[in-house]
Amino acid sequence: MTSGIHHITLIARKVQANVDFYVGFLGLKLVKRTAGFEDAAQLHLFYGDAIGSPGSLVSFLVWEDGAQGRVGHGQPSEIAFAIPSESIGFWLTRALRFGIATSGPAQEFGEPVIRLKDPDGVIVKLVGTDVFSSKHVFDNGEVPKSDAIRRLRGATILTEKPSETTEVITRHFGYRELAATDAIQRLVSDSGDIIDVRNAGGFWTAAPGTGTIDHIAFRAVDKAEVKALKDTLAAEGDDQTAVHDRKYFFSLYMREPGGTLFEFATDAPGMAVDEETLGSHLFIPAHFTGDREAMTVMLPQFALPGEERFAARELPFVHRLNQPDEPDGSTLILLHGSGASETSLLPLGRKAAPHSLLFSLRGRSTEEGAPRFFRRLTPFTFDQADIASETEAFAATMEDADVGYGLDAARMTFLGYSNGANMITATMLLQPGFIRRAILLRAMNPLTKLPDVDLSGIEVLIVTGATDPYAPHAPALENLLLERGATVEAITISAGHEIGDADAKIAAEWLSSRNG
């Protein structure tokens, strides 16, 4: 048996803050960036030592704007990294320089420990210990190798059933009891890392979400050992285990009696199986067979320390930026349809404008819990007060975004679908001046009172589905815009209310004819 921790997986909310903390502050190496194995729209990052060794790895599932979780029993509560014992002072000084609050140092089981929190509030311990070698320490050019993080020291598990939790870890994963206090049993592996099992009887239960630790993965020798554990658990009546090939390791998931999720993962084939320079490419798991470019564009982007980046801005509308590989200085503003989100139109937007910055917003109104840009009263009538207030907020948001992100208003196109298209229409009429070019997919006029505004100089493309229930309203929208001076091109295609590649192609050709 190869005992010890393979990796620990957590849930993060904002990817850039996460990268800045774990790579920029802690000095870990980004060793892998992939889409999630269960959800291709979820970014999954691995950090570790220079070669991505098992035992050095922490991974993050990125839930952008996900709900905050709650730490409680049935879940790990903190992770710990090993640093040289004499480096505690270095890290206290570094935390002060980075503006990161710390507590300690304090002695825990004879080791000096300082505690701090990552951007999502996860407790991270830096533990002074000389158990581990510095053979594969990552040299980031800023943290001296003599002070750098060696690997994971371990994790703390909160449980209402400490004896049962301990029994599972010692029997199945090769740990043994090392020491204990009134509340904590410390377990150690042959690899030298530790698991602290803390009695959390009377504490509240955990709730998954951002700022929590999802699971701990322990090391397995090979697939045979993973399958043997599955058979053992099944013989004991646990048929809720699941075995997966994660490309970089083969693993089993299980829950211990206290509720914490464990994984049993092989060392091989390892993080270097698909790239020589670890962490340099984004990978989509092979079992996702759809449009891989569309999957890629829906994942949040980030910059490593020292790379050019867009500094995140707080705006009234939740939003997502996606930068092209070869930007041309133009921006495509995307407004989704009812019930969608700021990521929904990114694939279509990238096909329509390969070289544009994509700036996609999420509507702030809701209908049965689903986002919209303004409320609907009936399928064809809308809340006029909501439209007025939201178009005003949208116009103000775009003014802030122009300044905050350095957008070129003269090279900006607004593309909306359904409710998003209607939002663009209403904004052109109620907040004239800043929308100069618009692409409206499956749109209608949402206003009951039509303002007498001059839309001269505005270019509009309207794409209607021939069998769309909203199609009968498209001619009135076209005439309204023409009467107020806009230049309008209206196209009807063989489609319903849904949109797809045909819309992207038409939008791309229309934009190309104007940008060329």
Coordinates of C-alpha atoms in Angstrom, one line a residue:
M1 CA 0.0 0.0 0.0
T2 CA 1.2 3.5 -0.9
S3 CA -0.2 5.6 2.0
G4 CA -0.7 9.3 2.3
I5 CA -2.7 12.1 0.6
H6 CA -2.8 12.2 -3.1
H7 CA -4.7 15.6 -3.4
I8 CA -7.3 17.7 -1.6
T9 CA -10.1 19.3 -3.6
L10 CA -11.8 22.6 -2.7
I11 CA -14.4 24.9 -4.2
A12 CA -13.5 28.4 -5.1
R13 CA -15.7 31.3 -6.3
K14 CA -13.5 33.7 -8.2
V15 CA -10.7 32.1 -10.2
Q16 CA -8.4 35.1 -10.4
A17 CA -8.3 35.7 -6.7
N18 CA -7.7 32.0 -6.2
V19 CA -4.8 32.0 -8.6
D20 CA -3.3 35.1 -7.1
F21 CA -3.3 33.5 -3.7
Y22 CA -2.1 30.0 -4.4
V23 CA 0.4 30.8 -7.1
G24 CA 1.2 34.5 -6.4
F25 CA 1.3 34.4 -2.6
L26 CA 1.9 30.8 -1.6
G27 CA 4.2 30.2 -4.6
L28 CA 2.7 26.9 -5.7
K29 CA 2.9 25.9 -9.4
L30 CA -0.2 25.7 -11.5
V31 CA 0.2 22.1 -12.8
K32 CA -3.1 21.5 -14.6
R33 CA -6.0 23.4 -15.9
T34 CA -9.0 21.4 -17.2
A35 CA -12.7 21.5 -17.6
G36 CA -14.5 19.6 -14.9
F37 CA -14.8 15.8 -15.5
E38 CA -18.5 16.0 -14.5
D39 CA -19.3 19.4 -15.9
A40 CA -17.5 20.8 -18.9
A41 CA -18.6 24.3 -18.0
Q42 CA -16.7 24.2 -14.7
L43 CA -13.0 25.1 -14.5
H44 CA -10.8 22.7 -12.5
L45 CA -7.3 23.8 -11.5
F46 CA -4.5 21.8 -9.8
Y47 CA -1.6 23.4 -7.9
G48 CA 1.4 21.6 -6.5
D49 CA 5.2 21.2 -6.6
A50 CA 7.4 21.5 -9.6
I51 CA 6.4 18.1 -11.0
G52 CA 2.9 17.8 -9.7
S53 CA 3.8 15.1 -7.2
P54 CA 1.0 13.2 -5.4
G55 CA 0.9 14.7 -1.9
S56 CA 1.7 18.2 -3.1
L57 CA -1.6 18.7 -5.0
V58 CA -4.5 20.9 -4.1
S59 CA -7.3 21.3 -6.7
F60 CA -10.1 23.7 -7.1
L61 CA -13.5 23.4 -8.7
V62 CA -14.4 27.0 -9.7
W63 CA -18.0 27.9 -9.1
E64 CA -18.2 31.5 -10.4
D65 CA -20.8 33.3 -8.3
G66 CA -21.6 30.0 -6.6
A67 CA -23.4 30.1 -3.2
Q68 CA -21.2 30.2 -0.1
G69 CA -20.9 26.9 1.7
R70 CA -20.9 26.3 5.4
V71 CA -18.1 24.5 7.3
G72 CA -19.4 21.8 9.6
H73 CA -19.2 18.2 10.6
G74 CA -19.1 15.8 7.6
Q75 CA -16.4 17.8 5.9
P76 CA -12.7 18.9 6.2
S77 CA -12.4 22.3 7.9
E78 CA -8.8 23.3 7.0
I79 CA -5.8 22.3 5.0
A80 CA -2.1 22.5 6.0
F81 CA 1.1 23.0 4.0
A82 CA 4.5 22.0 5.2
I83 CA 7.2 24.7 5.3
P84 CA 10.7 24.5 7.0
S85 CA 10.5 25.1 10.7
E86 CA 12.8 28.1 10.5
S87 CA 10.6 29.8 7.7
I88 CA 7.7 30.8 10.0
G89 CA 9.1 34.3 10.2
F90 CA 9.5 34.6 6.5
W91 CA 5.8 33.7 5.9
L92 CA 4.6 36.1 8.6
T93 CA 6.5 38.9 6.9
R94 CA 5.2 37.9 3.5
A95 CA 1.6 37.8 4.7
L96 CA 2.0 41.3 6.1
R97 CA 3.4 42.5 2.8
F98 CA 0.5 41.0 0.9
G99 CA -2.1 42.3 3.4
I100 CA -3.2 38.8 4.5
A101 CA -4.3 38.5 8.1
T102 CA -2.7 35.7 10.1
S103 CA -3.0 34.2 13.5
G104 CA -0.1 32.6 15.4
P105 CA 2.4 31.3 15.5
A106 CA 1.2 28.7 17.9
Q107 CA 2.4 25.2 18.8
E108 CA 0.3 22.3 17.7
F109 CA 1.5 18.8 18.4
G110 CA 5.0 20.2 18.8
E111 CA 5.0 22.1 15.5
P112 CA 4.9 25.9 14.9
V113 CA 1.7 26.8 13.0
I114 CA 0.4 30.0 11.5
R115 CA -3.1 30.3 10.2
L116 CA -4.5 32.4 7.4
K117 CA -7.5 32.4 5.1
D118 CA -7.7 32.1 1.3
P119 CA -9.9 34.5 -0.7
D120 CA -12.9 32.2 -0.1
G121 CA -12.4 32.0 3.6
V122 CA -10.8 28.5 3.7
I123 CA -8.4 28.1 6.7
V124 CA -4.9 27.4 5.4
K125 CA -2.2 26.4 7.9
L126 CA 1.5 26.8 7.3
V127 CA 3.2 24.2 9.5
G128 CA 6.9 24.2 10.3
T129 CA 8.2 20.7 9.9
D130 CA 11.3 19.1 8.6
V131 CA 9.7 15.8 7.7
F132 CA 9.7 16.4 3.9
S133 CA 12.5 17.0 1.4
S134 CA 12.9 20.0 -0.9
K135 CA 13.7 17.8 -3.9
H136 CA 10.8 19.0 -6.1
V137 CA 10.1 22.4 -4.6
F138 CA 8.8 24.9 -7.2
D139 CA 11.0 27.9 -7.7
N140 CA 8.7 30.8 -8.6
G141 CA 11.5 33.4 -8.6
E142 CA 10.1 35.2 -5.6
V143 CA 9.8 32.8 -2.7
P144 CA 13.3 31.4 -1.9
K145 CA 13.5 27.7 -2.2
S146 CA 14.8 27.5 1.3
D147 CA 11.5 28.9 2.6
A148 CA 9.1 27.5 0.0
I149 CA 6.2 25.1 0.6
R150 CA 7.4 21.5 0.5
R151 CA 4.0 19.8 0.0
L152 CA 0.8 19.2 1.9
R153 CA 1.2 18.6 5.6
G154 CA -2.4 17.4 5.9
A155 CA -6.0 18.3 6.7
T156 CA -8.5 18.5 9.6
I157 CA -11.8 16.6 9.4
L158 CA -14.8 17.5 11.5
T159 CA -16.9 14.6 12.4
E160 CA -19.6 13.5 14.9
K161 CA -18.3 10.0 14.7
P162 CA -14.6 10.4 15.4
S163 CA -13.9 6.7 16.2
E164 CA -15.6 5.5 13.1
T165 CA -14.0 8.1 10.9
T166 CA -10.6 7.2 12.3
E167 CA -11.3 3.5 11.7
V168 CA -12.0 4.0 8.0
I169 CA -8.8 6.1 7.5
T170 CA -6.5 3.6 9.3
R171 CA -8.0 0.5 7.9
H172 CA -8.4 1.5 4.2
F173 CA -5.8 4.2 3.7
G174 CA -2.7 3.1 5.6
Y175 CA -2.7 5.7 8.4
R176 CA -1.9 5.0 12.1
E177 CA -2.6 6.9 15.3
L178 CA 0.3 9.2 16.2
A179 CA -1.0 11.4 19.0
A180 CA -4.2 12.8 20.5
T181 CA -5.8 15.6 22.5
D182 CA -9.2 15.8 24.1
A183 CA -10.8 16.7 20.8
I184 CA -8.3 15.6 18.1
Q185 CA -6.9 12.3 17.0
R186 CA -3.8 12.8 14.9
L187 CA -3.2 10.1 12.2
V188 CA 0.0 9.8 10.2
S189 CA 0.8 8.0 6.9
D190 CA 4.0 6.4 5.8
S191 CA 4.4 9.4 3.5
G192 CA 4.6 11.6 6.6
D193 CA 1.4 13.6 6.1
I194 CA -1.2 13.8 8.8
I195 CA -5.0 13.8 9.1
D196 CA -6.4 15.4 12.3
V197 CA -9.8 13.9 13.1
R198 CA -11.7 16.4 15.3
N199 CA -14.7 15.5 17.3
A200 CA -17.4 18.0 16.2
G201 CA -20.3 16.5 18.2
G202 CA -22.9 19.2 18.7
F203 CA -21.5 21.4 15.8
W204 CA -23.7 22.1 12.8
T205 CA -23.6 20.0 9.7
A206 CA -21.6 21.1 6.6
A207 CA -23.2 22.6 3.5
P208 CA -21.4 22.4 0.1
G209 CA -20.5 25.6 -1.7
T210 CA -17.7 28.0 -2.3
G211 CA -15.2 28.4 0.5
T212 CA -15.4 24.7 1.5
I213 CA -13.3 21.6 1.1
D214 CA -15.0 19.1 -1.2
H215 CA -12.9 15.9 -0.5
I216 CA -9.6 14.4 0.4
A217 CA -8.0 11.9 -2.0
F218 CA -5.7 9.3 -0.6
R219 CA -3.0 7.5 -2.6
A220 CA -3.4 4.1 -4.2
V221 CA -0.7 1.9 -5.7
D222 CA -2.6 1.0 -8.9
K223 CA -6.0 0.3 -10.4
A224 CA -6.0 -3.2 -8.8
E225 CA -5.9 -1.6 -5.3
V226 CA -8.7 0.8 -6.2
K227 CA -10.9 -2.0 -7.4
A228 CA -10.0 -4.2 -4.4
L229 CA -11.3 -1.4 -2.1
K230 CA -14.5 -1.2 -4.1
D231 CA -15.0 -5.0 -3.7
T232 CA -14.2 -4.8 0.0
L233 CA -16.7 -1.9 0.6
A234 CA -19.4 -3.7 -1.4
A235 CA -18.9 -6.9 0.7
E236 CA -19.4 -4.7 3.7
G237 CA -22.7 -3.4 2.3
D238 CA -21.5 -0.1 0.9
D239 CA -22.7 -0.1 -2.7
Q240 CA -22.7 3.7 -3.1
T241 CA -19.1 3.9 -4.3
A242 CA -18.2 5.1 -7.8
V243 CA -15.0 4.4 -9.8
H244 CA -13.8 6.8 -12.4
D245 CA -10.9 7.2 -14.9
R246 CA -9.8 10.8 -14.4
K247 CA -7.0 10.6 -17.0
Y248 CA -4.3 11.7 -14.5
F249 CA -5.4 9.0 -12.0
F250 CA -7.9 6.2 -11.6
S251 CA -10.0 6.6 -8.5
L252 CA -12.9 5.6 -6.3
Y253 CA -15.2 7.9 -4.3
M254 CA -16.8 6.9 -1.0
R255 CA -18.2 8.6 2.1
E256 CA -17.0 7.6 5.6
P257 CA -19.6 7.2 8.4
G258 CA -19.2 10.8 9.5
G259 CA -20.1 12.1 6.0
T260 CA -16.8 13.3 4.6
L261 CA -16.2 12.5 1.0
F262 CA -13.0 10.5 0.3
E263 CA -11.3 9.5 -2.9
F264 CA -8.8 6.7 -3.5
A265 CA -6.5 7.7 -6.4
T266 CA -3.6 6.1 -8.2
D267 CA -0.3 7.9 -8.5
A268 CA -0.1 7.0 -12.2
P269 CA -0.2 8.1 -14.9
G270 CA 0.3 11.5 -13.3
M271 CA 0.0 15.2 -14.2
A272 CA 2.6 15.1 -16.9
V273 CA 0.8 12.5 -19.1
D274 CA -0.5 15.1 -21.6
E275 CA 2.0 18.1 -21.5
E276 CA 5.7 18.7 -20.9
T277 CA 5.2 22.1 -19.5
L278 CA 2.7 21.6 -16.7
G279 CA -0.2 24.0 -16.4
S280 CA 0.4 25.6 -19.8
H281 CA -2.7 24.3 -21.7
L282 CA -6.4 24.0 -21.0
F283 CA -7.7 20.5 -21.5
I284 CA -11.3 19.4 -22.1
P285 CA -11.9 15.8 -20.9
A286 CA -12.1 13.4 -23.8
H287 CA -15.5 12.0 -22.9
F288 CA -17.1 15.4 -23.7
T289 CA -17.7 15.0 -27.5
G290 CA -19.5 18.2 -28.3
D291 CA -18.2 21.5 -29.6
R292 CA -14.9 21.9 -27.7
E293 CA -14.4 25.5 -28.7
A294 CA -17.8 26.3 -27.2
M295 CA -16.9 24.5 -24.0
T296 CA -13.6 26.4 -23.8
V297 CA -15.1 29.8 -24.2
M298 CA -17.6 29.2 -21.4
L299 CA -14.8 28.6 -18.8
P300 CA -13.6 31.6 -16.8
Q301 CA -10.3 33.1 -17.8
F302 CA -7.5 34.2 -15.6
A303 CA -3.9 35.4 -15.7
L304 CA -0.9 34.1 -13.9
P305 CA 1.2 36.5 -11.9
G306 CA 3.1 38.8 -14.3
E307 CA 0.8 38.1 -17.2
E308 CA -1.4 40.9 -18.7
R309 CA -4.9 40.8 -17.3
F310 CA -8.2 42.6 -16.9
A311 CA -8.5 43.8 -13.3
A312 CA -12.0 42.7 -12.1
R313 CA -14.5 45.5 -11.7
E314 CA -17.5 45.5 -9.4
L315 CA -20.5 46.4 -11.5
P316 CA -24.2 46.3 -10.8
F317 CA -24.6 43.4 -13.3
V318 CA -22.9 40.1 -12.8
H319 CA -20.7 39.7 -15.9
R320 CA -18.0 37.7 -17.6
L321 CA -15.2 38.7 -19.9
N322 CA -13.6 36.5 -22.5
Q323 CA -10.5 37.6 -24.3
P324 CA -9.7 36.3 -27.8
D325 CA -6.3 34.9 -28.7
E326 CA -5.8 37.7 -31.3
P327 CA -7.8 40.8 -30.2
D328 CA -8.7 43.5 -32.7
G329 CA -9.9 46.1 -30.2
S330 CA -13.6 45.5 -30.7
T331 CA -16.1 44.4 -28.1
L332 CA -19.2 42.3 -28.4
I333 CA -21.7 42.9 -25.5
L334 CA -23.9 39.8 -24.9
L335 CA -27.3 39.8 -23.3
H336 CA -28.9 36.4 -22.7
G337 CA -32.5 35.2 -23.1
S338 CA -34.9 34.3 -20.3
G339 CA -33.6 31.8 -17.7
A340 CA -30.0 31.7 -19.0
S341 CA -26.9 33.3 -17.6
E342 CA -23.8 35.4 -18.5
T343 CA -22.1 32.3 -20.0
S344 CA -25.0 31.2 -22.3
L345 CA -24.1 33.3 -25.3
L346 CA -20.4 33.1 -25.1
P347 CA -20.0 30.2 -27.7
L348 CA -22.2 32.0 -30.2
G349 CA -20.5 35.3 -29.5
R350 CA -17.0 33.8 -30.1
K351 CA -18.2 32.3 -33.4
A352 CA -19.7 35.6 -34.5
A353 CA -16.7 37.7 -33.4
P354 CA -13.5 35.7 -33.3
H355 CA -11.3 38.6 -32.5
S356 CA -13.6 40.7 -30.2
L357 CA -13.5 40.9 -26.4
L358 CA -16.7 39.3 -25.2
F359 CA -18.5 41.1 -22.4
S360 CA -21.5 39.1 -21.3
L361 CA -24.0 40.3 -18.6
R362 CA -26.6 38.5 -16.4
G363 CA -30.0 40.0 -16.1
R364 CA -31.0 41.2 -12.6
S365 CA -34.7 40.6 -12.7
T366 CA -36.0 37.1 -12.0
E367 CA -39.0 35.1 -13.0
E368 CA -39.6 31.9 -11.1
G369 CA -36.0 32.1 -9.9
A370 CA -34.6 32.4 -13.4
P371 CA -32.6 35.5 -14.6
R372 CA -34.2 38.0 -17.0
F373 CA -33.3 41.6 -17.9
F374 CA -36.8 42.7 -17.1
R375 CA -40.0 41.0 -15.9
R376 CA -42.7 39.6 -18.2
L377 CA -46.4 40.0 -17.4
T378 CA -47.7 37.8 -20.2
P379 CA -45.8 36.1 -23.0
F380 CA -46.1 39.3 -25.0
T381 CA -46.4 42.1 -22.4
F382 CA -43.8 43.4 -20.0
D383 CA -43.4 45.3 -16.8
Q384 CA -42.8 48.9 -18.0
A385 CA -41.5 50.2 -14.7
D386 CA -38.9 47.4 -14.6
I387 CA -37.8 48.1 -18.1
A388 CA -37.3 51.8 -17.3
S389 CA -35.2 51.2 -14.2
E390 CA -33.2 48.3 -15.7
T391 CA -32.3 50.1 -18.9
E392 CA -31.1 53.1 -16.8
A393 CA -29.0 50.8 -14.7
F394 CA -27.7 49.1 -17.8
A395 CA -26.6 52.4 -19.4
A396 CA -24.9 53.4 -16.2
T397 CA -23.2 50.1 -16.0
M398 CA -21.8 50.3 -19.5
E399 CA -20.4 53.8 -18.8
D400 CA -18.5 52.3 -15.8
A401 CA -17.4 49.3 -17.8
D402 CA -16.1 51.6 -20.6
V403 CA -13.8 53.3 -18.1
G404 CA -13.0 50.4 -15.9
Y405 CA -12.1 48.0 -18.7
G406 CA -10.9 50.5 -21.2
L407 CA -13.5 49.6 -23.9
D408 CA -13.6 51.5 -27.1
A409 CA -17.3 52.7 -27.4
A410 CA -16.8 53.3 -31.1
R411 CA -16.0 49.6 -31.7
M412 CA -18.8 48.1 -29.6
T413 CA -21.6 45.9 -30.8
F414 CA -24.6 44.7 -28.6
L415 CA -25.9 41.3 -29.3
G416 CA -29.0 40.0 -27.5
Y417 CA -31.3 37.0 -27.7
S418 CA -35.0 37.1 -26.8
N419 CA -35.3 39.0 -23.5
G420 CA -31.8 40.2 -24.0
A421 CA -32.6 41.5 -27.5
N422 CA -35.7 43.2 -26.2
M423 CA -33.5 44.8 -23.5
I424 CA -31.2 46.2 -26.2
T425 CA -34.2 47.5 -28.1
A426 CA -35.7 49.2 -25.0
T427 CA -32.3 50.7 -24.2
M428 CA -31.9 52.2 -27.6
L429 CA -35.3 53.9 -27.2
L430 CA -35.1 54.9 -23.6
Q431 CA -31.4 55.6 -23.2
P432 CA -30.4 56.8 -26.6
G433 CA -26.8 57.5 -27.5
F434 CA -24.5 54.8 -26.4
I435 CA -25.7 51.8 -28.4
R436 CA -24.6 52.4 -32.0
R437 CA -24.7 48.9 -33.4
A438 CA -27.0 46.0 -32.4
I439 CA -27.8 42.4 -33.4
L440 CA -31.2 41.4 -32.2
L441 CA -32.0 37.6 -32.3
R442 CA -35.7 36.7 -31.9
A443 CA -36.7 40.2 -30.8
M444 CA -39.9 42.3 -30.4
N445 CA -40.6 45.8 -29.2
P446 CA -41.3 45.5 -25.4
L447 CA -42.5 49.1 -24.8
T448 CA -46.1 50.2 -24.7
K449 CA -45.2 53.9 -24.9
L450 CA -42.8 54.8 -27.7
P451 CA -40.5 57.7 -27.1
D452 CA -39.8 60.1 -30.0
V453 CA -36.1 59.6 -30.3
D454 CA -33.7 60.0 -33.2
L455 CA -31.8 56.8 -34.0
S456 CA -29.9 58.1 -36.9
G457 CA -26.5 56.5 -37.3
I458 CA -27.5 53.3 -35.5
E459 CA -27.1 50.0 -37.4
V460 CA -29.3 47.1 -36.5
L461 CA -29.5 43.5 -37.6
I462 CA -32.7 41.6 -36.8
V463 CA -32.7 37.8 -37.2
T464 CA -36.1 36.2 -36.9
G465 CA -37.1 32.5 -36.8
A466 CA -39.8 31.7 -39.3
T467 CA -41.7 29.5 -36.9
D468 CA -40.9 31.6 -33.8
P469 CA -44.1 32.5 -31.9
Y470 CA -42.6 36.0 -31.6
A471 CA -42.0 36.3 -35.4
P472 CA -45.3 38.2 -36.1
H473 CA -43.9 41.0 -33.9
A474 CA -40.7 41.4 -35.9
P475 CA -42.0 43.6 -38.7
A476 CA -43.4 46.1 -36.2
L477 CA -40.0 46.3 -34.5
E478 CA -38.2 46.8 -37.9
N479 CA -40.7 49.6 -38.9
L480 CA -40.3 51.3 -35.5
L481 CA -36.5 51.4 -35.8
L482 CA -36.6 52.6 -39.4
E483 CA -39.1 55.3 -38.6
R484 CA -36.7 56.7 -36.0
G485 CA -33.8 56.8 -38.4
A486 CA -31.9 53.6 -37.8
T487 CA -30.4 51.5 -40.6
V488 CA -32.0 48.1 -40.3
E489 CA -31.3 44.7 -42.0
A490 CA -33.9 42.1 -41.3
I491 CA -33.4 38.4 -42.0
T492 CA -35.8 35.5 -41.5
I493 CA -34.3 32.1 -41.2
S494 CA -35.7 28.5 -41.1
A495 CA -35.9 28.2 -37.3
G496 CA -38.1 28.6 -34.3
H497 CA -37.3 30.6 -31.1
E498 CA -34.0 28.6 -30.7
I499 CA -30.7 30.0 -31.9
G500 CA -27.7 28.3 -33.3
D501 CA -24.9 28.2 -35.8
A502 CA -27.0 29.9 -38.5
D503 CA -27.4 32.9 -36.3
A504 CA -23.7 33.0 -35.5
K505 CA -22.9 32.8 -39.3
I506 CA -25.2 35.7 -40.2
A507 CA -24.0 37.8 -37.3
A508 CA -20.3 37.1 -38.3
E509 CA -20.9 38.1 -41.9
W510 CA -22.8 41.3 -40.8
L511 CA -20.1 42.3 -38.4
S512 CA -17.3 41.5 -41.0
S513 CA -19.0 43.7 -43.6
R514 CA -18.8 46.6 -41.1
N515 CA -15.4 46.0 -39.6
G516 CA -13.7 45.3 -42.9

